[in-house]
mmCIF file of C-alpha atoms in Angstrom:
data_model
loop_
_atom_site.group_PDB
_atom_site.id
_atom_site.type_symbol
_atom_site.label_atom_id
_atom_site.label_comp_id
_atom_site.label_asym_id
_atom_site.label_seq_id
_atom_site.Cartn_x
_atom_site.Cartn_y
_atom_site.Cartn_z
ATOM 1 C CA MET Z 1397 112.424 -41.235 -219.356
ATOM 2 C CA ALA Z 1398 110.503 -38.757 -221.707
ATOM 3 C CA ASP Z 1399 107.844 -40.475 -223.950
ATOM 4 C CA PRO Z 1400 108.774 -40.951 -227.714
ATOM 5 C CA LYS Z 1401 106.920 -37.766 -228.815
ATOM 6 C CA THR Z 1402 108.858 -35.809 -226.252
ATOM 7 C CA ARG Z 1403 111.952 -37.491 -227.279
ATOM 8 C CA ALA Z 1404 111.966 -36.546 -230.875
ATOM 9 C CA GLN Z 1405 110.909 -32.667 -230.185
ATOM 10 C CA LEU Z 1406 114.192 -32.736 -227.962
ATOM 11 C CA ALA Z 1407 116.011 -34.105 -231.176
ATOM 12 C CA GLY Z 1408 114.732 -31.634 -233.306
ATOM 13 C CA GLY Z 1409 115.939 -28.711 -231.045
ATOM 14 C CA MET Z 1410 112.589 -27.874 -230.090
ATOM 15 C CA THR Z 1411 111.642 -27.903 -226.519
ATOM 16 C CA ALA Z 1412 108.460 -29.475 -225.562
ATOM 17 C CA THR Z 1413 106.748 -26.168 -224.185
ATOM 18 C CA ASP Z 1414 107.958 -24.645 -227.713
ATOM 19 C CA SER Z 1415 106.022 -27.432 -229.460
ATOM 20 C CA TRP Z 1416 102.832 -27.043 -227.700
ATOM 21 C CA ILE Z 1417 102.648 -23.121 -227.911
ATOM 22 C CA ARG Z 1418 103.060 -23.945 -231.780
ATOM 23 C CA LYS Z 1419 100.590 -26.884 -231.544
ATOM 24 C CA HIS Z 1420 98.058 -24.814 -229.902
ATOM 25 C CA ARG Z 1421 98.863 -21.431 -231.167
ATOM 26 C CA LEU Z 1422 95.500 -20.341 -231.597
ATOM 27 C CA ILE Z 1423 94.241 -20.449 -227.895
ATOM 28 C CA TYR Z 1424 97.633 -19.211 -227.110
ATOM 29 C CA THR Z 1425 97.030 -16.325 -228.954
ATOM 30 C CA ASP Z 1426 93.539 -16.038 -228.008
ATOM 31 C CA ALA Z 1427 94.962 -15.877 -224.552
ATOM 32 C CA THR Z 1428 97.633 -13.348 -224.825
ATOM 33 C CA ARG Z 1429 96.373 -11.235 -227.459
ATOM 34 C CA HIS Z 1430 92.878 -11.108 -225.997
ATOM 35 C CA PRO Z 1431 90.430 -8.190 -227.256
ATOM 36 C CA LEU Z 1432 90.723 -6.810 -223.923
ATOM 37 C CA VAL Z 1433 94.501 -6.687 -224.048
ATOM 38 C CA LEU Z 1434 94.645 -5.195 -227.528
ATOM 39 C CA SER Z 1435 91.932 -2.525 -225.837
ATOM 40 C CA ILE Z 1436 94.362 -1.710 -223.525
ATOM 41 C CA ARG Z 1437 97.295 -1.180 -226.060
ATOM 42 C CA ASP Z 1438 95.157 0.921 -228.430
ATOM 43 C CA GLY Z 1439 93.704 3.093 -225.623
ATOM 44 C CA THR Z 1440 90.450 2.064 -226.222
ATOM 45 C CA VAL Z 1441 90.144 -0.012 -223.015
ATOM 46 C CA ASP Z 1442 86.603 -0.208 -221.171
ATOM 47 C CA LEU Z 1443 87.123 1.308 -217.727
ATOM 48 C CA ASN Z 1444 84.636 -0.814 -215.999
ATOM 49 C CA ALA Z 1445 85.823 -3.857 -217.774
ATOM 50 C CA PHE Z 1446 89.432 -3.080 -216.501
ATOM 51 C CA ARG Z 1447 87.600 -2.091 -212.794
ATOM 52 C CA THR Z 1448 85.802 -5.557 -213.120
ATOM 53 C CA TRP Z 1449 89.557 -7.467 -213.660
ATOM 54 C CA VAL Z 1450 91.221 -5.777 -210.790
ATOM 55 C CA GLU Z 1451 88.265 -6.952 -208.439
ATOM 56 C CA GLN Z 1452 88.217 -10.523 -209.685
ATOM 57 C CA GLU Z 1453 92.085 -10.826 -209.488
ATOM 58 C CA CYS Z 1454 91.915 -9.643 -205.852
ATOM 59 C CA GLU Z 1455 89.790 -12.764 -205.147
ATOM 60 C CA PHE Z 1456 91.527 -15.118 -207.521
ATOM 61 C CA LEU Z 1457 94.981 -13.772 -205.898
ATOM 62 C CA ARG Z 1458 94.022 -15.721 -202.693
ATOM 63 C CA SER Z 1459 93.650 -19.059 -204.625
ATOM 64 C CA PHE Z 1460 96.611 -18.509 -206.167
ATOM 65 C CA THR Z 1461 98.800 -17.867 -203.297
ATOM 66 C CA ALA Z 1462 97.648 -20.968 -202.037
ATOM 67 C CA PHE Z 1463 98.324 -22.828 -205.208
ATOM 68 C CA VAL Z 1464 101.886 -21.448 -205.285
ATOM 69 C CA ALA Z 1465 102.683 -22.493 -201.932
ATOM 70 C CA SER Z 1466 101.668 -26.175 -202.745
ATOM 71 C CA VAL Z 1467 103.880 -26.394 -205.486
ATOM 72 C CA LEU Z 1468 106.682 -25.284 -203.165
ATOM 73 C CA VAL Z 1469 106.016 -28.059 -201.256
ATOM 74 C CA LYS Z 1470 105.613 -30.251 -204.447
ATOM 75 C CA ALA Z 1471 109.070 -29.014 -205.249
ATOM 76 C CA TRP Z 1472 110.668 -29.934 -201.903
ATOM 77 C CA LYS Z 1473 109.112 -33.371 -202.226
ATOM 78 C CA GLU Z 1474 109.535 -34.120 -205.760
ATOM 79 C CA SER Z 1475 112.390 -31.836 -207.861
ATOM 80 C CA ASP Z 1476 115.654 -33.241 -208.777
ATOM 81 C CA ASP Z 1477 117.034 -29.592 -208.767
ATOM 82 C CA ARG Z 1478 116.856 -27.549 -205.417
ATOM 83 C CA ALA Z 1479 117.465 -24.645 -207.059
ATOM 84 C CA ASP Z 1480 113.780 -24.978 -208.091
ATOM 85 C CA GLU Z 1481 112.561 -24.029 -204.577
ATOM 86 C CA GLU Z 1482 114.461 -20.725 -204.741
ATOM 87 C CA VAL Z 1483 112.724 -19.635 -207.637
ATOM 88 C CA ILE Z 1484 109.209 -20.589 -206.427
ATOM 89 C CA LEU Z 1485 110.046 -19.200 -202.991
ATOM 90 C CA GLY Z 1486 110.850 -15.765 -204.891
ATOM 91 C CA SER Z 1487 107.495 -16.225 -206.355
ATOM 92 C CA LEU Z 1488 105.751 -16.493 -203.097
ATOM 93 C CA ALA Z 1489 107.489 -13.994 -201.455
ATOM 94 C CA SER Z 1490 106.437 -11.432 -204.092
ATOM 95 C CA LEU Z 1491 102.805 -12.041 -203.743
ATOM 96 C CA ASN Z 1492 102.549 -9.961 -200.584
ATOM 97 C CA ASP Z 1493 103.539 -6.915 -202.741
ATOM 98 C CA GLU Z 1494 101.027 -8.338 -205.100
ATOM 99 C CA PHE Z 1495 98.734 -8.243 -202.425
ATOM 100 C CA ALA Z 1496 99.440 -4.643 -201.509
ATOM 101 C CA TRP Z 1497 99.189 -3.329 -205.344
ATOM 102 C CA PHE Z 1498 95.975 -4.540 -205.732
ATOM 103 C CA LYS Z 1499 94.693 -3.317 -202.264
ATOM 104 C CA LYS Z 1500 96.216 0.407 -203.676
ATOM 105 C CA GLU Z 1501 93.747 -0.415 -206.922
ATOM 106 C CA ALA Z 1502 90.477 -1.378 -205.204
ATOM 107 C CA LEU Z 1503 91.116 1.551 -202.948
ATOM 108 C CA LYS Z 1504 91.604 3.530 -206.222
ATOM 109 C CA ARG Z 1505 88.672 2.314 -208.222
ATOM 110 C CA ASP Z 1506 86.279 2.095 -205.161
ATOM 111 C CA ILE Z 1507 86.137 -1.489 -204.760
ATOM 112 C CA ASP Z 1508 85.036 -3.061 -201.488
ATOM 113 C CA LEU Z 1509 87.402 -5.985 -200.729
ATOM 114 C CA THR Z 1510 84.697 -7.453 -198.439
ATOM 115 C CA LYS Z 1511 82.068 -7.666 -200.917
ATOM 116 C CA ILE Z 1512 83.362 -9.203 -203.966
ATOM 117 C CA VAL Z 1513 81.356 -11.775 -205.011
ATOM 118 C CA PRO Z 1514 83.530 -14.376 -207.365
ATOM 119 C CA GLN Z 1515 82.217 -14.510 -210.741
ATOM 120 C CA ASN Z 1516 81.882 -17.910 -212.734
ATOM 121 C CA ALA Z 1517 85.347 -17.488 -214.386
ATOM 122 C CA THR Z 1518 86.875 -16.605 -210.981
ATOM 123 C CA ALA Z 1519 85.310 -19.018 -208.803
ATOM 124 C CA GLY Z 1520 85.826 -21.301 -211.540
ATOM 125 C CA TYR Z 1521 89.066 -20.866 -212.852
ATOM 126 C CA SER Z 1522 87.503 -24.294 -212.840
ATOM 127 C CA ARG Z 1523 84.597 -25.594 -214.720
ATOM 128 C CA TYR Z 1524 85.537 -24.530 -218.259
ATOM 129 C CA VAL Z 1525 86.617 -27.446 -220.286
ATOM 130 C CA SER Z 1526 87.343 -27.802 -223.878
ATOM 131 C CA SER Z 1527 86.497 -30.840 -226.008
ATOM 132 C CA SER Z 1528 90.188 -31.637 -226.398
ATOM 133 C CA ALA Z 1529 90.438 -31.567 -222.740
ATOM 134 C CA SER Z 1530 86.986 -32.963 -221.237
ATOM 135 C CA ASN Z 1531 87.670 -36.688 -221.684
ATOM 136 C CA PHE Z 1532 90.791 -36.632 -219.611
ATOM 137 C CA LEU Z 1533 89.315 -34.023 -216.801
ATOM 138 C CA GLU Z 1534 86.551 -36.011 -216.501
ATOM 139 C CA ARG Z 1535 88.234 -39.270 -216.020
ATOM 140 C CA GLU Z 1536 90.389 -37.748 -213.779
ATOM 141 C CA TYR Z 1537 88.046 -35.475 -211.861
ATOM 142 C CA PRO Z 1538 84.704 -36.955 -212.187
ATOM 143 C CA VAL Z 1539 81.695 -34.497 -212.526
ATOM 144 C CA ASN Z 1540 80.277 -35.348 -209.381
ATOM 145 C CA VAL Z 1541 83.294 -34.104 -207.742
ATOM 146 C CA ARG Z 1542 83.965 -30.671 -209.483
ATOM 147 C CA PHE Z 1543 87.123 -29.309 -207.705
ATOM 148 C CA ARG Z 1544 88.414 -25.997 -208.956
ATOM 149 C CA PHE Z 1545 91.216 -26.090 -211.075
ATOM 150 C CA LEU Z 1546 93.826 -24.616 -208.716
ATOM 151 C CA GLU Z 1547 92.642 -26.838 -205.936
ATOM 152 C CA SER Z 1548 92.745 -29.857 -208.215
ATOM 153 C CA LEU Z 1549 96.510 -29.086 -208.783
ATOM 154 C CA MET Z 1550 97.073 -28.814 -205.006
ATOM 155 C CA ARG Z 1551 95.974 -32.314 -204.315
ATOM 156 C CA PRO Z 1552 98.872 -34.576 -202.879
ATOM 157 C CA GLU Z 1553 98.713 -36.829 -206.033
ATOM 158 C CA MET Z 1554 99.046 -34.218 -208.258
ATOM 159 C CA GLU Z 1555 102.509 -34.397 -209.845
ATOM 160 C CA TYR Z 1556 105.139 -31.628 -209.345
ATOM 161 C CA THR Z 1557 105.982 -31.579 -213.366
ATOM 162 C CA VAL Z 1558 101.901 -30.810 -213.920
ATOM 163 C CA ALA Z 1559 101.740 -28.167 -210.983
ATOM 164 C CA ILE Z 1560 104.946 -26.076 -212.263
ATOM 165 C CA THR Z 1561 103.633 -26.131 -215.611
ATOM 166 C CA ALA Z 1562 100.578 -24.587 -214.769
ATOM 167 C CA LEU Z 1563 102.215 -22.175 -212.685
ATOM 168 C CA TRP Z 1564 104.461 -21.088 -215.832
ATOM 169 C CA ALA Z 1565 101.510 -20.978 -218.052
ATOM 170 C CA ILE Z 1566 99.646 -18.666 -216.016
ATOM 171 C CA GLU Z 1567 102.846 -16.282 -215.574
ATOM 172 C CA ALA Z 1568 103.431 -16.277 -218.977
ATOM 173 C CA VAL Z 1569 100.162 -15.392 -220.429
ATOM 174 C CA TYR Z 1570 100.163 -12.090 -218.055
ATOM 175 C CA HIS Z 1571 103.529 -11.506 -219.047
ATOM 176 C CA GLU Z 1572 103.217 -11.609 -222.513
ATOM 177 C CA SER Z 1573 99.910 -9.996 -222.663
ATOM 178 C CA PHE Z 1574 101.030 -7.064 -220.744
ATOM 179 C CA ALA Z 1575 104.462 -7.006 -222.393
ATOM 180 C CA TYR Z 1576 102.669 -6.155 -225.549
ATOM 181 C CA CYS Z 1577 100.899 -3.475 -224.252
ATOM 182 C CA MET Z 1578 104.217 -1.815 -223.284
ATOM 183 C CA GLU Z 1579 105.678 -2.033 -226.862
ATOM 184 C CA ASP Z 1580 106.729 0.703 -229.075
ATOM 185 C CA GLY Z 1581 103.984 2.191 -230.853
ATOM 186 C CA SER Z 1582 101.481 1.260 -228.102
ATOM 187 C CA LYS Z 1583 98.654 3.751 -226.584
ATOM 188 C CA THR Z 1584 98.336 2.304 -223.152
ATOM 189 C CA PRO Z 1585 96.725 4.971 -221.066
ATOM 190 C CA LEU Z 1586 98.961 6.293 -218.388
ATOM 191 C CA GLU Z 1587 96.750 5.366 -215.602
ATOM 192 C CA LEU Z 1588 97.184 1.650 -216.454
ATOM 193 C CA ARG Z 1589 100.815 1.999 -217.314
ATOM 194 C CA GLU Z 1590 101.698 0.468 -214.034
ATOM 195 C CA ALA Z 1591 99.904 -2.374 -214.464
ATOM 196 C CA CYS Z 1592 101.183 -3.574 -217.577
ATOM 197 C CA GLU Z 1593 104.769 -2.647 -216.211
ATOM 198 C CA ARG Z 1594 103.959 -4.959 -213.366
ATOM 199 C CA TRP Z 1595 103.655 -7.753 -215.504
ATOM 200 C CA GLY Z 1596 105.351 -6.617 -218.662
ATOM 201 C CA ASN Z 1597 108.407 -6.093 -217.024
ATOM 202 C CA GLU Z 1598 112.031 -7.649 -218.467
ATOM 203 C CA GLY Z 1599 112.306 -8.891 -214.817
ATOM 204 C CA PHE Z 1600 108.949 -10.409 -214.729
ATOM 205 C CA GLY Z 1601 110.043 -12.214 -218.406
ATOM 206 C CA ASN Z 1602 113.050 -13.659 -216.719
ATOM 207 C CA TYR Z 1603 111.145 -15.121 -214.113
ATOM 208 C CA CYS Z 1604 108.815 -16.868 -216.835
ATOM 209 C CA ASN Z 1605 111.699 -17.976 -218.857
ATOM 210 C CA THR Z 1606 113.455 -19.445 -215.607
ATOM 211 C CA LEU Z 1607 109.865 -21.358 -215.002
ATOM 212 C CA LYS Z 1608 109.916 -22.447 -218.832
ATOM 213 C CA LYS Z 1609 113.304 -24.184 -218.539
ATOM 214 C CA ILE Z 1610 112.355 -25.899 -215.402
ATOM 215 C CA VAL Z 1611 109.105 -27.098 -217.036
ATOM 216 C CA ASP Z 1612 111.186 -28.281 -219.848
ATOM 217 C CA ARG Z 1613 113.727 -30.001 -217.748
ATOM 218 C CA ARG Z 1614 110.914 -31.912 -216.008
ATOM 219 C CA LEU Z 1615 109.434 -32.772 -219.313
ATOM 220 C CA GLU Z 1616 112.435 -34.447 -220.401
ATOM 221 C CA MET Z 1617 112.606 -37.217 -217.856
ATOM 222 C CA ALA Z 1618 108.471 -37.567 -217.612
ATOM 223 C CA ALA Z 1619 106.871 -40.547 -218.702
ATOM 224 C CA GLY Z 1620 104.168 -40.804 -221.250
ATOM 225 C CA GLU Z 1621 101.058 -40.230 -219.088
ATOM 226 C CA ILE Z 1622 102.783 -37.329 -217.079
ATOM 227 C CA SER Z 1623 103.290 -35.452 -220.374
ATOM 228 C CA LYS Z 1624 99.786 -36.203 -221.461
ATOM 229 C CA LYS Z 1625 98.577 -34.568 -217.877
ATOM 230 C CA THR Z 1626 100.769 -31.844 -218.377
ATOM 231 C CA GLU Z 1627 99.847 -30.784 -222.122
ATOM 232 C CA VAL Z 1628 96.120 -30.766 -220.648
ATOM 233 C CA ALA Z 1629 96.783 -28.568 -218.052
ATOM 234 C CA LEU Z 1630 98.460 -26.088 -220.272
ATOM 235 C CA LEU Z 1631 95.364 -26.520 -222.500
ATOM 236 C CA ARG Z 1632 93.265 -25.791 -219.121
ATOM 237 C CA VAL Z 1633 95.201 -22.655 -218.204
ATOM 238 C CA LEU Z 1634 95.050 -21.391 -221.570
ATOM 239 C CA GLU Z 1635 91.131 -21.764 -221.764
ATOM 240 C CA CYS Z 1636 90.849 -20.128 -218.080
ATOM 241 C CA GLU Z 1637 92.686 -17.059 -219.035
ATOM 242 C CA VAL Z 1638 90.616 -16.521 -222.044
ATOM 243 C CA ALA Z 1639 87.446 -17.316 -219.676
ATOM 244 C CA PHE Z 1640 88.893 -14.645 -217.456
ATOM 245 C CA TRP Z 1641 89.440 -12.085 -219.963
ATOM 246 C CA ASN Z 1642 85.938 -12.600 -221.481
ATOM 247 C CA MET Z 1643 84.435 -11.826 -217.728
ATOM 248 C CA SER Z 1644 86.228 -8.790 -217.319
ATOM 249 C CA ARG Z 1645 84.502 -7.507 -220.501
ATOM 250 C CA ASP Z 1646 80.683 -7.834 -218.898
ATOM 251 C CA GLY Z 1647 78.820 -4.719 -217.655
ATOM 252 C CA PRO Z 1648 78.350 -1.284 -218.680
ATOM 253 C CA ARG Z 1649 81.059 0.447 -220.894
ATOM 254 C CA GLN Z 1650 83.114 3.407 -220.009
ATOM 255 C CA THR Z 1651 86.112 4.115 -222.543
ATOM 256 C CA ILE Z 1652 89.005 6.413 -221.807
#
């Protein structure tokens, strides 16, 4: 059964995810309207920064694929709706095409996939912890056992509700960021429009909305402690996404 705060949100006509986005609007905006995203939209993007993003995404995608597979297993074991498995399986299947796309981009940008060195925000998607989340995370994942964030979500004891929330948040940040670069009035360079369309298209947005509905359905029945862990997972994703964008800006500049 949902905790009292979640019940109050639902009674007021606001879903739990909508409430959290409003509550954490500042960090959510930092993640979806990052300066790198804005530079893509206004056509002043640093090509070296975007190359770094592609390079590190190639590395991150390997861990992300394993994570999505683990969410599918959790759905099989814990979900109250078998349709969840179809949604997650579709996500997993699409990653094969995503790998192919990144390989093509790597070739185009002279990136040697065998020599990628994960930067902290990539090897990481892990150790960046805000003051609001640190107490909980240090209790759950002691400092002397610093699991990577996605790896921590893959642990068998980690609840499906928490893991599916992280999946939704990761995908939603990418959709909102790149969809913004495709809106009317944007000056996104032609050579980057394919990347923006990949995550900013309507179909991907519908997929994100489906994940969001799954999260809200799960939260309607979640106990208070699970709801708290889920909110922390959302914050953690947003912080990691900001750190990942920040990391991509490092290095010499080359503007279009």
